[in-house]
Backbone as numpy.savetxt, mean C-alpha at the origin, in Angstrom:
# Nx Ny Nz CAx CAy CAz Cx Cy Cz
25.95 -10.23 -26.46 25.35 -9.03 -25.93 24.39 -9.37 -24.80
24.61 -8.75 -23.67 23.70 -8.95 -22.54 22.74 -7.77 -22.47
21.48 -8.07 -22.36 20.46 -7.03 -22.28 19.74 -7.16 -20.95
19.65 -6.07 -20.23 18.94 -6.08 -18.96 17.44 -6.15 -19.22
16.74 -6.96 -18.45 15.28 -7.01 -18.61 14.67 -5.71 -18.11
13.50 -5.36 -18.61 12.85 -4.13 -18.13 12.43 -4.29 -16.66
12.34 -3.18 -15.99 11.90 -3.19 -14.60 10.47 -3.72 -14.53
10.17 -4.46 -13.47 8.81 -4.95 -13.29 8.46 -4.94 -11.80
7.20 -5.14 -11.51 6.73 -5.17 -10.12 6.86 -6.56 -9.51
7.57 -7.45 -10.18 7.73 -8.81 -9.66 9.17 -9.32 -9.79
10.12 -8.40 -9.91 11.50 -8.83 -10.15 12.37 -8.89 -8.89
11.79 -8.60 -7.72 12.56 -8.67 -6.49 13.53 -7.53 -6.28
13.34 -6.43 -7.01 14.24 -5.28 -6.93 13.41 -4.00 -6.78
13.88 -3.06 -5.98 13.24 -1.74 -5.92 13.74 -0.95 -7.12
12.83 -0.69 -8.06 13.21 -0.07 -9.33 12.78 1.38 -9.46
13.62 2.15 -10.12 13.23 3.44 -10.67 13.07 3.20 -12.17
12.12 3.85 -12.77 11.87 3.64 -14.19 12.22 4.88 -14.98
12.54 4.73 -16.26 12.93 5.88 -17.08 11.86 6.98 -17.14
10.58 6.61 -16.97 9.51 7.61 -17.04 9.33 8.37 -15.73
10.15 8.07 -14.72 10.08 8.77 -13.44 9.31 8.02 -12.36
8.55 6.98 -12.74 7.86 6.17 -11.74 8.89 5.41 -10.92
8.66 5.31 -9.64 9.59 4.57 -8.79 8.81 3.75 -7.77
9.27 2.53 -7.54 8.73 1.73 -6.45 9.25 2.34 -5.16
8.43 2.36 -4.12 8.91 2.90 -2.86 9.59 1.85 -2.00
9.31 0.57 -2.27 9.97 -0.55 -1.62 10.06 -1.65 -2.68
10.62 -2.77 -2.35 10.80 -3.84 -3.33 9.45 -4.32 -3.86
9.23 -4.11 -5.15 8.04 -4.57 -5.87 6.72 -4.04 -5.32
6.73 -2.87 -4.68 5.48 -2.27 -4.21 5.60 -0.76 -4.16
4.43 -0.12 -4.08 4.37 1.33 -4.06 4.56 1.91 -5.45
4.27 3.17 -5.60 4.39 3.82 -6.92 3.51 3.12 -7.93
4.09 2.65 -9.04 3.29 2.02 -10.10 2.89 0.57 -9.79
3.38 0.02 -8.70 3.10 -1.38 -8.34 1.97 -1.46 -7.32
1.68 -2.66 -6.88 0.66 -2.87 -5.85 1.08 -2.15 -4.56
0.11 -1.95 -3.69 0.38 -1.27 -2.42 1.32 -2.07 -1.54
2.10 -1.36 -0.74 3.03 -1.97 0.20 2.32 -2.30 1.52
2.90 -3.19 2.29 2.34 -3.58 3.58 3.08 -2.90 4.72
2.57 -3.05 5.95 3.16 -2.34 7.09 4.64 -2.67 7.24
5.38 -1.63 7.52 6.82 -1.76 7.67 7.60 -1.45 6.41
6.91 -1.46 5.25 7.57 -1.15 3.98 7.72 0.37 3.83
8.66 0.77 3.00 8.88 2.19 2.72 7.75 2.74 1.84
7.43 4.02 2.04 6.40 4.68 1.25 6.73 6.15 1.09
6.07 6.78 0.13 6.22 8.22 -0.06 4.90 8.94 0.20
3.79 8.29 -0.15 2.46 8.86 0.03 1.52 7.78 0.55
0.37 8.18 1.07 -0.60 7.21 1.62 -0.99 6.14 0.62
-1.15 6.51 -0.64 -1.57 5.54 -1.66 -0.54 4.45 -1.92
0.68 4.61 -1.44 1.70 3.56 -1.58 1.41 2.38 -0.65
0.54 2.58 0.34 0.32 1.59 1.40 -1.05 0.93 1.33
-1.09 -0.37 1.62 -2.35 -1.12 1.74 -3.23 -0.47 2.81
-2.61 0.03 3.86 -3.34 0.68 4.95 -3.75 2.11 4.62
-3.23 2.66 3.53 -3.41 4.06 3.14 -2.91 5.00 4.25
-1.90 4.51 5.01 -1.30 5.30 6.09 0.22 5.26 5.97
0.79 6.31 5.40 2.25 6.46 5.28 2.67 7.55 6.25
3.45 7.18 7.27 3.91 8.14 8.27 5.42 8.04 8.37
6.07 9.17 8.18 7.54 9.24 8.24 8.20 8.23 7.31
7.58 8.01 6.13 8.17 7.15 5.12 7.98 5.66 5.34
7.08 5.28 6.27 6.83 3.87 6.55 5.33 3.60 6.55
4.92 2.50 5.91 3.51 2.10 5.93 3.15 1.57 7.30
2.03 2.05 7.84 1.55 1.61 9.15 0.48 0.53 8.99
0.21 -0.18 10.06 -0.81 -1.22 10.10 -2.18 -0.55 10.01
-3.12 -1.14 9.23 -4.48 -0.59 9.24 -5.07 -0.68 10.65
-5.91 0.27 11.00 -6.51 0.31 12.33 -8.01 0.52 12.21
-8.75 0.01 13.17 -10.20 0.21 13.22 -10.57 1.58 13.77
-9.56 2.40 14.06 -9.82 3.72 14.66 -8.98 4.81 14.00
-8.70 4.66 12.70 -7.85 5.64 12.04 -8.61 6.57 11.09
-9.94 6.45 11.05 -10.80 7.30 10.20 -10.48 7.18 8.72
-9.98 6.01 8.31 -9.66 5.73 6.91 -10.26 4.39 6.54
-10.87 4.28 5.37 -11.32 2.98 4.87 -10.07 2.29 4.33
-9.59 1.30 5.07 -8.35 0.64 4.67 -8.36 -0.81 5.11
-7.31 -1.51 4.76 -7.23 -2.93 5.09 -8.40 -3.66 4.44
-9.10 -4.46 5.21 -10.23 -5.22 4.70 -11.56 -4.61 5.12
-11.55 -3.35 5.52 -12.78 -2.68 5.92 -13.71 -2.50 4.71
-15.01 -2.61 4.95 -15.98 -2.38 3.87 -16.44 -0.94 3.85
-16.21 -0.20 4.92 -16.42 1.24 5.01 -15.44 1.75 6.06
-15.46 3.03 6.35 -14.50 3.62 7.27 -14.60 2.97 8.66
-13.53 2.32 9.05 -13.37 1.71 10.38 -14.45 0.69 10.74
-14.99 -0.03 9.75 -15.97 -1.08 10.03 -15.95 -2.14 8.94
-16.58 -3.24 9.24 -16.67 -4.37 8.31 -16.23 -5.63 9.01
-17.08 -6.62 9.00 -16.81 -7.85 9.76 -15.53 -8.54 9.32
-15.24 -8.55 8.00 -14.02 -9.23 7.54 -12.75 -8.53 7.99
-12.86 -7.27 8.41 -11.70 -6.53 8.87 -11.43 -6.72 10.36
-12.41 -7.30 11.06 -12.29 -7.46 12.51 -12.70 -6.20 13.26
-13.23 -5.21 12.56 -13.59 -3.93 13.18 -15.03 -3.90 13.68
-15.81 -4.91 13.39 -17.21 -4.90 13.77 -18.08 -4.46 12.61
-19.37 -4.70 12.76 -20.33 -4.40 11.70 -20.43 -2.90 11.46
-20.72 -2.55 10.21 -20.96 -1.15 9.86 -22.38 -0.75 10.26
-22.58 0.50 10.54 -23.92 1.02 10.85 -24.79 0.95 9.59
-26.09 0.90 9.76 -27.01 0.90 8.63 -26.76 2.14 7.79
-26.61 1.94 6.49 -26.37 3.05 5.58 -24.90 3.44 5.45
-24.04 2.78 6.19 -22.60 3.11 6.12 -21.93 2.26 5.08
């Protein structure tokens, strides 16, 4: 008897699950970790950039009015390359 393993976020396959959860791309989106730019998405939360446009995750930007990528606040943070945040931001 061959038994299929359960779907996982690390199996190299874009899975739909019996409970209705679905990965939007291979091993990302939906119940899995966020997808990166160029991957398929359904909603902003599917993307590391929190920017899903026309079903594709976009690159985080320092001018998109969203706290995304490696920003420490909206469109700022030295580790993100966006520049320092204002005092109190």
